[in-house]
Amino acid sequence: MNDTVHDTERPDQQAYMAAVDLGSNSFHMVIARVVDGDIQLLHREKQKVQLAEGLNEQLVLSEEAIERGLSVLAQFADTLKPFAPQSVRVIATYTLRRAKNAATFLRRAKTVFPFPIEVISGQEEARFIYQGVAHFEHFSGRRLVIDIGGGSTEFAIGEGLQPLRLSSRNMGCVSYAMQHFAQGRISEKRFARAILQAEQELEPIVSSFKAAGWQQAVGTSGTVKTIRDIIIGLGLSNNALELTHLLALKDHLVAQENSYQLDLPGLTDDRKLLICSGLAILIAAFNLLQIDQLVYIDAALREGVLYEMSDRLQHLDIREHSVASMQRRYDVDMAQAERVRNTALQLFSQVRSVWQLNDEDAMLLGWAATLYEVGLHINSSGVQKHSAYILQNANLPGFNQEQQQLIATLVRFHRRKIRLDDMPVFSLYQLSQVVCLLVLLRLAVLLNQKRRDDLLPEFTANAAMQTLELNLGRDWLTQQSLLAADLAAEQKALKKIAFVLDCPELAASSTVLS
């Protein structure tokens, strides 16, 4: 289904942006432009994919579901041909977050779709959804936002543009339809089982969310919109949804016995098999969170992504705030973090062209350099493991899963042995790229081990494929016997991963030879 908001020529300017949402039920694409600091939506495309339908109990995505997804991506790629890579952001949610063979899908997607696909965490998905709502419609108080997707349901509480509570629960209209309303069968018992399971899934977050409180409850995306349209069409409400409306709709559906024969105002054919499961999840949310009324707002994840892209164009990157928050939380030695970061980025600037690294690589390296000691909060022994664990599992708003995983990987191997077999398989990053960034971080940490601002001399770095020549000055290195020994050990460590660290002063230094 294509939904064109405004007729427009194909975008070909930097001012245009596109956000693509690879959801569990549908793939969506939104094209927009920035006008006087605000976002103007120009074009929407939506294609039903039902990716979650192809996810079996072993969390393996079927070939049929993969093919459906690739076919839609090929269509989107044609629309996005004029766009520069930095003007398109592609977000994948629940199904690709959960699928064990997600890497297979992402690898095959590269053959038909030239833009990188970012798999995001459930909390990050909830944050984007909240941002979409918060930017779309101002509200002076605190609001609860609910988005029922195909595989998961996101909950957020926030005030203004600031989210305060975020959660993603493993319940969605596609997965619940398969579990509780197979072949479209409807009954009171099926509804009761679906509602009970949703309530059990919600129970862990209820006390925290109710303690935060809210003055407005908002529903977003297709499931809530469809439920609202049906209720209004049946004359049960003029706008806001209440529990009595939902229960009345449930009774109406139970009387029909099968979803295939449903004929309701506002219910499209592609939503018939999902309406019961979506309604059961919403009833559970009303029950446990004690929601009085819920209004629908036509903005969600895609709009949140667009607004964040707009912020980044203005150099307002939420990831900077996430890193700063992590530094404060774990009482990072900021002076040392800055030394290591500066050295890493000095090295980076001298090798980026040869190693074909970019600005995003520089930012990720810089963040890894400033966070490599967060594990000291646990213990100095094995700090690299402790730091990596924290970074792997922390909530870092603004980072997709692979960005967070890359930073954790760099930190995990910033000292001691490098085990390539223990590194995750990335879709967005080549192994050679990861190794290059890791070498730069290891050297930056090693060169600043004495934690002094006045120690390092002017240095130069020259790069080739899997090779780095580091020039520190013979006279200076002769005076640093411990550092010279550590550099020699680093040469041996890197040699084991087929990387050559050449430091000419080491070979000429009598101190090292002795």
Short mmCIF file of C-alpha atoms in Angstrom, two decimals:
data_model
loop_
_atom_site.label_atom_id
_atom_site.label_comp_id
_atom_site.label_asym_id
_atom_site.label_seq_id
_atom_site.Cartn_x
_atom_site.Cartn_y
_atom_site.Cartn_z
CA MET A 1 0.00 0.00 0.00
CA ASN A 2 1.36 3.41 -0.94
CA ASP A 3 0.19 6.47 0.95
CA THR A 4 1.44 9.68 -0.69
CA VAL A 5 1.10 12.71 1.54
CA HIS A 6 2.15 15.30 -1.03
CA ASP A 7 2.91 15.03 -4.70
CA THR A 8 6.56 15.83 -5.13
CA GLU A 9 9.45 15.20 -7.46
CA ARG A 10 11.89 12.51 -6.41
CA PRO A 11 14.08 14.00 -3.68
CA ASP A 12 17.69 14.64 -4.58
CA GLN A 13 18.87 17.16 -2.01
CA GLN A 14 20.57 16.88 1.37
CA ALA A 15 17.48 18.46 3.01
CA TYR A 16 15.49 15.31 2.30
CA MET A 17 15.51 12.37 4.71
CA ALA A 18 13.98 8.91 4.77
CA ALA A 19 13.22 6.58 7.65
CA VAL A 20 12.50 2.90 7.08
CA ASP A 21 10.93 0.71 9.76
CA LEU A 22 11.27 -3.05 9.27
CA GLY A 23 8.47 -4.08 11.60
CA SER A 24 7.20 -7.53 12.47
CA ASN A 25 3.92 -7.02 10.61
CA SER A 26 4.67 -4.36 7.99
CA PHE A 27 7.62 -2.52 6.48
CA HIS A 28 7.15 1.26 6.42
CA MET A 29 9.04 4.04 4.67
CA VAL A 30 8.60 7.76 5.32
CA ILE A 31 10.23 10.51 3.26
CA ALA A 32 10.45 14.01 4.73
CA ARG A 33 12.33 17.26 4.52
CA VAL A 34 13.46 19.81 7.09
CA VAL A 35 11.78 23.19 6.72
CA ASP A 36 12.79 25.95 9.16
CA GLY A 37 13.89 23.35 11.69
CA ASP A 38 10.63 21.41 11.46
CA ILE A 39 9.97 18.12 9.65
CA GLN A 40 7.52 18.05 6.75
CA LEU A 41 6.30 14.60 5.71
CA LEU A 42 6.22 14.16 1.94
CA HIS A 43 5.59 10.51 1.18
CA ARG A 44 4.76 7.23 2.91
CA GLU A 45 4.91 3.64 1.76
CA LYS A 46 3.65 0.64 3.69
CA GLN A 47 3.94 -3.01 2.67
CA LYS A 48 2.53 -5.94 4.59
CA VAL A 49 5.29 -8.48 5.21
CA GLN A 50 4.27 -10.34 8.43
CA LEU A 51 7.86 -11.19 9.20
CA ALA A 52 6.89 -12.43 12.67
CA GLU A 53 4.61 -15.03 11.09
CA GLY A 54 7.73 -16.71 9.73
CA LEU A 55 9.47 -16.95 13.11
CA ASN A 56 9.14 -20.49 14.48
CA GLU A 57 9.45 -21.72 18.08
CA GLN A 58 13.21 -22.15 17.61
CA LEU A 59 13.36 -18.44 16.60
CA VAL A 60 14.41 -19.28 13.04
CA LEU A 61 12.98 -17.09 10.29
CA SER A 62 11.49 -19.06 7.40
CA GLU A 63 12.70 -18.76 3.82
CA GLU A 64 9.25 -17.55 2.77
CA ALA A 65 9.33 -14.70 5.30
CA ILE A 66 12.86 -13.76 4.26
CA GLU A 67 11.79 -13.63 0.60
CA ARG A 68 8.79 -11.45 1.44
CA GLY A 69 11.04 -9.02 3.28
CA LEU A 70 13.67 -8.90 0.54
CA SER A 71 11.01 -8.27 -2.10
CA VAL A 72 9.72 -5.20 -0.24
CA LEU A 73 13.25 -3.93 0.40
CA ALA A 74 13.94 -4.10 -3.34
CA GLN A 75 10.87 -1.91 -3.93
CA PHE A 76 11.97 0.56 -1.27
CA ALA A 77 15.47 0.65 -2.79
CA ASP A 78 14.03 1.85 -6.08
CA THR A 79 12.24 4.76 -4.36
CA LEU A 80 15.38 5.66 -2.40
CA LYS A 81 17.80 5.63 -5.36
CA PRO A 82 18.42 9.42 -5.30
CA PHE A 83 19.21 9.48 -1.57
CA ALA A 84 22.69 9.76 -0.11
CA PRO A 85 23.44 7.01 2.45
CA GLN A 86 23.59 9.46 5.35
CA SER A 87 20.07 10.68 4.51
CA VAL A 88 18.46 7.28 5.06
CA ARG A 89 18.11 5.43 8.35
CA VAL A 90 16.77 1.90 8.42
CA ILE A 91 15.57 0.40 11.71
CA ALA A 92 14.73 -3.27 12.32
CA THR A 93 12.71 -4.26 15.37
CA TYR A 94 11.36 -7.34 17.18
CA THR A 95 11.60 -10.14 14.61
CA LEU A 96 15.13 -9.38 13.42
CA ARG A 97 16.07 -8.67 17.02
CA ARG A 98 14.99 -12.20 17.98
CA ALA A 99 15.69 -14.31 14.88
CA LYS A 100 18.71 -16.58 15.22
CA ASN A 101 19.29 -16.33 11.48
CA ALA A 102 18.91 -12.55 11.34
CA ALA A 103 22.47 -12.34 9.99
CA THR A 104 21.36 -14.37 6.96
CA PHE A 105 18.55 -11.92 6.25
CA LEU A 106 20.84 -8.91 6.69
CA ARG A 107 23.52 -10.40 4.43
CA ARG A 108 21.03 -11.14 1.65
CA ALA A 109 19.41 -7.72 2.10
CA LYS A 110 22.68 -6.08 1.07
CA THR A 111 22.28 -7.55 -2.42
CA VAL A 112 18.99 -5.71 -3.04
CA PHE A 113 19.09 -2.79 -0.59
CA PRO A 114 22.16 -0.52 -0.45
CA PHE A 115 21.46 1.12 2.92
CA PRO A 116 22.69 -0.28 6.28
CA ILE A 117 20.03 -1.92 8.44
CA GLU A 118 20.25 -1.23 12.16
CA VAL A 119 18.73 -3.77 14.55
CA ILE A 120 17.69 -1.91 17.70
CA SER A 121 16.85 -3.05 21.22
CA GLY A 122 13.32 -3.05 22.57
CA GLN A 123 14.05 -0.11 24.86
CA GLU A 124 15.50 1.84 21.95
CA GLU A 125 12.36 1.09 19.95
CA ALA A 126 10.23 2.40 22.81
CA ARG A 127 12.37 5.54 22.97
CA PHE A 128 11.94 6.25 19.25
CA ILE A 129 8.18 5.75 19.55
CA TYR A 130 7.99 8.17 22.46
CA GLN A 131 10.07 10.75 20.59
CA GLY A 132 7.79 10.46 17.58
CA VAL A 133 4.73 11.19 19.71
CA ALA A 134 6.42 13.93 21.77
CA HIS A 135 7.57 15.85 18.69
CA PHE A 136 4.30 15.34 16.82
CA GLU A 137 1.94 16.75 19.43
CA HIS A 138 2.85 18.88 22.45
CA PHE A 139 1.47 17.93 25.85
CA SER A 140 2.35 19.83 29.01
CA GLY A 141 2.01 16.93 31.43
CA ARG A 142 3.31 13.40 31.69
CA ARG A 143 2.07 10.88 29.12
CA LEU A 144 1.98 7.11 28.71
CA VAL A 145 2.55 5.82 25.17
CA ILE A 146 1.58 2.32 24.00
CA ASP A 147 2.48 0.85 20.61
CA ILE A 148 1.25 -2.67 19.79
CA GLY A 149 3.43 -4.14 17.06
CA GLY A 150 3.50 -7.46 15.28
CA GLY A 151 5.94 -9.16 17.66
CA SER A 152 6.28 -6.85 20.65
CA THR A 153 4.47 -4.05 22.43
CA GLU A 154 6.35 -0.96 23.56
CA PHE A 155 5.50 1.16 26.58
CA ALA A 156 6.94 4.57 27.45
CA ILE A 157 6.28 7.28 29.99
CA GLY A 158 7.76 10.72 29.48
CA GLU A 159 7.40 14.41 30.01
CA GLY A 160 7.99 16.84 27.15
CA LEU A 161 10.76 15.36 25.02
CA GLN A 162 12.28 13.37 27.90
CA PRO A 163 11.37 9.68 28.29
CA LEU A 164 11.29 8.54 31.92
CA ARG A 165 10.28 4.87 31.67
CA LEU A 166 10.82 2.57 28.67
CA SER A 167 9.90 -1.07 28.21
CA SER A 168 9.38 -3.57 25.40
CA ARG A 169 7.29 -6.66 26.11
CA ASN A 170 7.35 -9.84 24.01
CA MET A 171 3.72 -9.76 22.93
CA GLY A 172 2.46 -8.65 19.54
CA CYS A 173 -0.63 -8.94 17.37
CA VAL A 174 1.00 -11.37 14.90
CA SER A 175 2.57 -13.69 17.48
CA TYR A 176 -0.58 -13.69 19.67
CA ALA A 177 -2.81 -14.31 16.65
CA MET A 178 -0.81 -17.44 15.87
CA GLN A 179 -0.86 -18.62 19.50
CA HIS A 180 -4.43 -17.84 20.52
CA PHE A 181 -6.55 -17.20 17.42
CA ALA A 182 -5.19 -19.70 14.88
CA GLN A 183 -7.15 -20.02 11.62
CA GLY A 184 -9.12 -16.98 12.70
CA ARG A 185 -11.08 -18.82 15.38
CA ILE A 186 -12.63 -16.56 18.04
CA SER A 187 -14.06 -17.57 21.42
CA GLU A 188 -14.40 -16.24 24.94
CA LYS A 189 -11.84 -18.81 26.16
CA ARG A 190 -9.31 -17.80 23.49
CA PHE A 191 -9.67 -14.16 24.50
CA ALA A 192 -9.30 -15.06 28.19
CA ARG A 193 -6.07 -16.99 27.54
CA ALA A 194 -4.60 -14.19 25.40
CA ILE A 195 -5.49 -11.50 27.95
CA LEU A 196 -4.06 -13.57 30.81
CA GLN A 197 -0.77 -14.16 28.98
CA ALA A 198 -0.49 -10.44 28.17
CA GLU A 199 -1.16 -9.54 31.81
CA GLN A 200 1.56 -11.95 32.92
CA GLU A 201 3.97 -10.35 30.45
CA LEU A 202 3.07 -6.88 31.73
CA GLU A 203 3.25 -7.64 35.44
CA PRO A 204 7.01 -6.89 35.89
CA ILE A 205 6.62 -3.26 34.76
CA VAL A 206 3.29 -2.37 36.35
CA SER A 207 4.51 -1.03 39.71
CA SER A 208 7.28 1.08 38.13
CA PHE A 209 4.98 2.59 35.52
CA LYS A 210 2.14 3.27 37.94
CA ALA A 211 4.59 4.89 40.37
CA ALA A 212 5.75 7.26 37.61
CA GLY A 213 2.16 8.18 36.76
CA TRP A 214 0.75 10.04 33.77
CA GLN A 215 -1.94 12.54 32.85
CA GLN A 216 -2.54 11.29 29.30
CA ALA A 217 -2.47 7.81 27.75
CA VAL A 218 -1.66 7.59 24.03
CA GLY A 219 -1.86 4.72 21.57
CA THR A 220 0.04 4.70 18.27
CA SER A 221 0.41 2.68 15.06
CA GLY A 222 -1.92 0.40 13.11
CA THR A 223 -3.38 -1.87 15.78
CA VAL A 224 -4.62 0.91 18.06
CA LYS A 225 -5.78 2.94 15.05
CA THR A 226 -7.83 0.01 13.74
CA ILE A 227 -9.41 -0.65 17.15
CA ARG A 228 -10.27 3.04 17.49
CA ASP A 229 -11.73 3.23 13.97
CA ILE A 230 -13.94 0.18 14.59
CA ILE A 231 -15.19 1.49 17.93
CA ILE A 232 -16.01 4.88 16.44
CA GLY A 233 -17.63 3.17 13.43
CA LEU A 234 -19.83 1.10 15.72
CA GLY A 235 -20.89 4.25 17.57
CA LEU A 236 -19.33 3.17 20.87
CA SER A 237 -17.18 6.31 21.19
CA ASN A 238 -16.49 9.59 19.43
CA ASN A 239 -12.73 9.61 20.02
CA ALA A 240 -11.01 8.38 23.20
CA LEU A 241 -11.04 4.68 24.08
CA GLU A 242 -12.21 3.35 27.42
CA LEU A 243 -12.22 -0.18 28.84
CA THR A 244 -15.99 -0.48 28.41
CA HIS A 245 -15.55 0.21 24.67
CA LEU A 246 -12.87 -2.47 24.37
CA LEU A 247 -14.97 -5.04 26.22
CA ALA A 248 -18.00 -4.24 24.07
CA LEU A 249 -15.90 -4.78 20.94
CA LYS A 250 -14.61 -8.07 22.37
CA ASP A 251 -18.19 -9.28 22.86
CA HIS A 252 -19.02 -8.26 19.31
CA LEU A 253 -16.04 -10.21 17.96
CA VAL A 254 -16.78 -13.32 20.03
CA ALA A 255 -20.29 -13.39 18.57
CA GLN A 256 -18.80 -13.61 15.06
CA GLU A 257 -16.79 -16.77 15.90
CA ASN A 258 -14.30 -16.39 13.00
CA SER A 259 -12.11 -13.48 11.90
CA TYR A 260 -12.47 -14.25 8.20
CA GLN A 261 -16.15 -13.32 8.23
CA LEU A 262 -15.71 -10.04 10.08
CA ASP A 263 -17.28 -7.03 8.39
CA LEU A 264 -16.67 -4.01 10.56
CA PRO A 265 -16.25 -0.30 9.82
CA GLY A 266 -12.55 0.59 9.73
CA LEU A 267 -11.37 -3.04 9.56
CA THR A 268 -9.29 -3.78 6.44
CA ASP A 269 -8.74 -7.29 5.12
CA ASP A 270 -5.09 -7.35 6.17
CA ARG A 271 -6.08 -6.63 9.79
CA LYS A 272 -8.86 -9.20 10.17
CA LEU A 273 -6.63 -11.96 11.58
CA LEU A 274 -4.86 -9.54 13.93
CA ILE A 275 -7.73 -7.59 15.46
CA CYS A 276 -8.52 -10.09 18.25
CA SER A 277 -4.92 -10.48 19.40
CA GLY A 278 -4.32 -6.73 19.33
CA LEU A 279 -7.52 -6.11 21.29
CA ALA A 280 -6.56 -8.73 23.91
CA ILE A 281 -3.19 -7.01 24.48
CA LEU A 282 -4.84 -3.60 24.78
CA ILE A 283 -7.43 -4.90 27.26
CA ALA A 284 -4.61 -6.37 29.37
CA ALA A 285 -2.81 -3.01 29.36
CA PHE A 286 -6.01 -1.21 30.44
CA ASN A 287 -6.58 -3.77 33.21
CA LEU A 288 -3.12 -3.81 34.76
CA LEU A 289 -2.14 -0.17 34.26
CA GLN A 290 -5.66 0.98 35.19
CA ILE A 291 -5.95 3.26 32.16
CA ASP A 292 -9.07 5.45 32.17
CA GLN A 293 -8.89 6.77 28.62
CA LEU A 294 -6.54 6.36 25.66
CA VAL A 295 -6.29 8.66 22.64
CA TYR A 296 -4.72 7.84 19.28
CA ILE A 297 -1.85 9.88 17.82
CA ASP A 298 -0.69 9.31 14.26
CA ALA A 299 3.05 9.27 14.94
CA ALA A 300 5.39 6.56 16.09
CA LEU A 301 8.81 5.01 15.52
CA ARG A 302 9.43 6.36 12.01
CA GLU A 303 8.72 9.93 13.06
CA GLY A 304 10.98 9.49 16.08
CA VAL A 305 13.78 8.32 13.78
CA LEU A 306 13.29 11.33 11.50
CA TYR A 307 13.46 13.80 14.37
CA GLU A 308 16.66 12.20 15.66
CA MET A 309 18.16 12.39 12.16
CA SER A 310 17.24 16.07 12.11
CA ASP A 311 18.93 16.57 15.49
CA ARG A 312 22.11 14.90 14.22
CA LEU A 313 22.14 17.24 11.22
CA GLN A 314 22.23 20.03 13.81
CA HIS A 315 25.01 18.19 15.70
CA LEU A 316 22.73 17.29 18.60
CA ASP A 317 23.58 13.61 19.00
CA ILE A 318 21.79 11.85 21.86
CA ARG A 319 24.63 9.31 21.96
CA GLU A 320 26.90 11.98 23.42
CA HIS A 321 24.47 12.36 26.32
CA SER A 322 24.31 8.57 26.78
CA VAL A 323 28.11 8.33 26.98
CA ALA A 324 28.34 11.27 29.40
CA SER A 325 25.68 9.67 31.59
CA MET A 326 27.64 6.39 31.62
CA GLN A 327 30.82 8.24 32.59
CA ARG A 328 29.08 9.91 35.52
CA ARG A 329 27.37 6.71 36.66
CA TYR A 330 30.62 4.75 36.82
CA ASP A 331 32.79 7.62 38.02
CA VAL A 332 35.16 7.38 35.05
CA ASP A 333 38.57 9.05 35.40
CA MET A 334 37.74 11.82 32.93
CA ALA A 335 41.31 13.09 32.58
CA GLN A 336 42.54 9.63 31.56
CA ALA A 337 39.54 9.06 29.30
CA GLU A 338 40.31 12.31 27.49
CA ARG A 339 44.00 11.41 27.10
CA VAL A 340 43.19 8.05 25.55
CA ARG A 341 40.48 9.54 23.35
CA ASN A 342 42.77 12.29 22.05
CA THR A 343 45.57 9.84 21.28
CA ALA A 344 43.20 7.40 19.57
CA LEU A 345 41.74 10.16 17.39
CA GLN A 346 45.22 11.54 16.57
CA LEU A 347 46.19 8.10 15.30
CA PHE A 348 42.84 7.78 13.53
CA SER A 349 43.28 11.03 11.62
CA GLN A 350 46.60 9.82 10.18
CA VAL A 351 45.35 6.43 8.98
CA ARG A 352 41.66 6.97 8.12
CA SER A 353 42.23 7.53 4.42
CA VAL A 354 44.33 4.40 3.85
CA TRP A 355 42.07 2.23 6.02
CA GLN A 356 38.94 3.83 4.51
CA LEU A 357 37.45 4.79 7.86
CA ASN A 358 34.78 7.47 8.25
CA ASP A 359 33.42 10.01 10.73
CA GLU A 360 31.09 7.46 12.32
CA ASP A 361 34.07 5.17 12.93
CA ALA A 362 35.87 8.05 14.61
CA MET A 363 32.93 8.69 16.95
CA LEU A 364 32.65 5.02 17.92
CA LEU A 365 36.40 4.82 18.57
CA GLY A 366 36.24 7.99 20.67
CA TRP A 367 33.36 6.66 22.74
CA ALA A 368 35.13 3.34 23.30
CA ALA A 369 38.22 5.27 24.43
CA THR A 370 36.23 7.28 26.97
CA LEU A 371 34.38 4.24 28.35
CA TYR A 372 37.06 1.57 28.44
CA GLU A 373 37.47 1.81 32.22
CA VAL A 374 33.81 1.69 33.32
CA GLY A 375 34.55 -1.83 34.65
CA LEU A 376 36.89 -0.43 37.31
CA HIS A 377 33.66 0.12 39.21
CA ILE A 378 33.62 -3.69 39.67
CA ASN A 379 37.31 -4.64 39.89
CA SER A 380 40.63 -3.63 38.36
CA SER A 381 41.49 -7.26 37.67
CA GLY A 382 40.01 -8.21 34.31
CA VAL A 383 38.76 -4.66 33.81
CA GLN A 384 38.39 -5.26 30.08
CA LYS A 385 35.85 -8.05 30.72
CA HIS A 386 33.93 -6.08 33.32
CA SER A 387 33.80 -2.98 31.12
CA ALA A 388 32.67 -4.97 28.08
CA TYR A 389 29.91 -6.67 30.07
CA ILE A 390 28.57 -3.34 31.31
CA LEU A 391 28.66 -1.79 27.85
CA GLN A 392 27.09 -4.85 26.24
CA ASN A 393 24.13 -4.87 28.63
CA ALA A 394 23.60 -1.22 29.54
CA ASN A 395 20.76 0.87 28.17
CA LEU A 396 22.49 3.35 25.85
CA PRO A 397 19.86 5.56 24.15
CA GLY A 398 20.79 6.46 20.58
CA PHE A 399 22.92 3.39 19.89
CA ASN A 400 21.69 0.52 17.78
CA GLN A 401 22.58 -3.03 18.80
CA GLU A 402 25.65 -3.32 16.57
CA GLN A 403 27.06 0.06 17.55
CA GLN A 404 26.77 -0.90 21.21
CA GLN A 405 28.21 -4.34 20.48
CA LEU A 406 31.14 -2.83 18.57
CA ILE A 407 32.06 -0.50 21.43
CA ALA A 408 31.83 -3.40 23.88
CA THR A 409 34.02 -5.53 21.61
CA LEU A 410 36.70 -2.85 21.29
CA VAL A 411 36.74 -2.42 25.05
CA ARG A 412 36.75 -6.19 25.66
CA PHE A 413 39.99 -6.61 23.69
CA HIS A 414 41.71 -3.31 24.47
CA ARG A 415 44.36 -5.25 26.44
CA ARG A 416 45.71 -8.76 26.77
CA LYS A 417 44.96 -11.43 24.16
CA ILE A 418 42.84 -10.78 21.08
CA ARG A 419 40.51 -13.66 20.26
CA LEU A 420 38.99 -13.14 16.83
CA ASP A 421 36.83 -16.25 17.27
CA ASP A 422 35.17 -14.63 20.30
CA MET A 423 34.20 -11.51 18.38
CA PRO A 424 30.57 -11.23 17.24
CA VAL A 425 29.70 -11.36 13.56
CA PHE A 426 28.68 -7.87 12.48
CA SER A 427 26.43 -6.90 9.62
CA LEU A 428 27.24 -3.18 9.60
CA TYR A 429 31.01 -3.55 10.09
CA GLN A 430 33.71 -5.59 8.35
CA LEU A 431 36.12 -7.59 10.53
CA SER A 432 39.06 -5.66 9.04
CA GLN A 433 37.38 -2.42 10.10
CA VAL A 434 36.89 -3.71 13.65
CA VAL A 435 40.53 -4.81 13.83
CA CYS A 436 41.78 -1.41 12.66
CA LEU A 437 39.75 0.41 15.33
CA LEU A 438 40.88 -2.09 17.95
CA VAL A 439 44.57 -1.55 17.11
CA LEU A 440 44.13 2.21 17.48
CA LEU A 441 42.40 1.84 20.86
CA ARG A 442 45.01 -0.61 22.18
CA LEU A 443 47.85 1.71 21.19
CA ALA A 444 46.10 4.75 22.69
CA VAL A 445 45.65 2.93 26.01
CA LEU A 446 49.22 1.60 25.98
CA LEU A 447 50.77 4.99 25.21
CA ASN A 448 48.86 6.61 28.08
CA GLN A 449 49.43 3.96 30.74
CA LYS A 450 51.33 6.42 32.99
CA ARG A 451 48.28 8.75 33.06
CA ARG A 452 50.31 11.90 32.42
CA ASP A 453 49.51 14.84 30.19
CA ASP A 454 53.15 15.79 29.56
CA LEU A 455 54.55 12.38 28.59
CA LEU A 456 53.92 11.67 24.91
CA PRO A 457 56.12 13.23 22.23
CA GLU A 458 54.91 14.20 18.78
CA PHE A 459 54.25 10.97 16.90
CA THR A 460 53.34 9.91 13.39
CA ALA A 461 51.49 6.88 12.07
CA ASN A 462 51.60 5.44 8.57
CA ALA A 463 49.21 2.74 7.51
CA ALA A 464 48.95 0.00 4.94
CA MET A 465 46.67 -3.03 4.76
CA GLN A 466 46.93 -4.89 8.09
CA THR A 467 50.00 -2.79 8.92
CA LEU A 468 50.73 0.26 11.05
CA GLU A 469 54.07 2.02 11.36
CA LEU A 470 54.30 4.04 14.57
CA ASN A 471 57.12 6.59 14.91
CA LEU A 472 57.74 7.88 18.43
CA GLY A 473 61.31 9.11 18.22
CA ARG A 474 64.35 7.01 19.18
CA ASP A 475 65.64 9.31 21.92
CA TRP A 476 62.30 9.46 23.66
CA LEU A 477 61.65 5.71 23.48
CA THR A 478 65.14 4.95 24.86
CA GLN A 479 64.09 6.75 28.04
CA GLN A 480 60.88 4.70 28.30
CA SER A 481 62.11 1.17 28.84
CA LEU A 482 58.81 -0.15 30.22
CA LEU A 483 56.81 1.32 27.35
CA ALA A 484 59.32 -0.08 24.86
CA ALA A 485 58.89 -3.53 26.34
CA ASP A 486 55.12 -3.19 26.20
CA LEU A 487 55.27 -2.11 22.53
CA ALA A 488 57.39 -5.15 21.75
CA ALA A 489 54.79 -7.35 23.48
CA GLU A 490 52.05 -5.61 21.51
CA GLN A 491 53.85 -6.43 18.27
CA LYS A 492 53.72 -10.11 19.19
CA ALA A 493 50.06 -9.93 20.22
CA LEU A 494 49.04 -8.29 16.94
CA LYS A 495 51.16 -10.69 14.90
CA LYS A 496 48.91 -13.51 16.14
CA ILE A 497 45.97 -11.91 14.29
CA ALA A 498 48.08 -11.30 11.17
CA PHE A 499 48.53 -7.59 11.89
CA VAL A 500 51.97 -5.96 11.66
CA LEU A 501 52.88 -3.20 14.10
CA ASP A 502 56.14 -1.64 12.96
CA CYS A 503 57.93 0.63 15.41
CA PRO A 504 61.35 1.45 13.87
CA GLU A 505 62.72 2.89 17.11
CA LEU A 506 62.33 -0.46 18.84
CA ALA A 507 64.75 -2.20 16.49
CA ALA A 508 67.28 0.61 16.91
CA SER A 509 66.93 0.91 20.66
CA SER A 510 69.73 -0.72 22.63
CA THR A 511 67.54 -0.55 25.69
CA VAL A 512 64.98 -2.84 24.13
CA LEU A 513 67.61 -5.18 22.64
CA SER A 514 69.23 -5.62 26.02
#
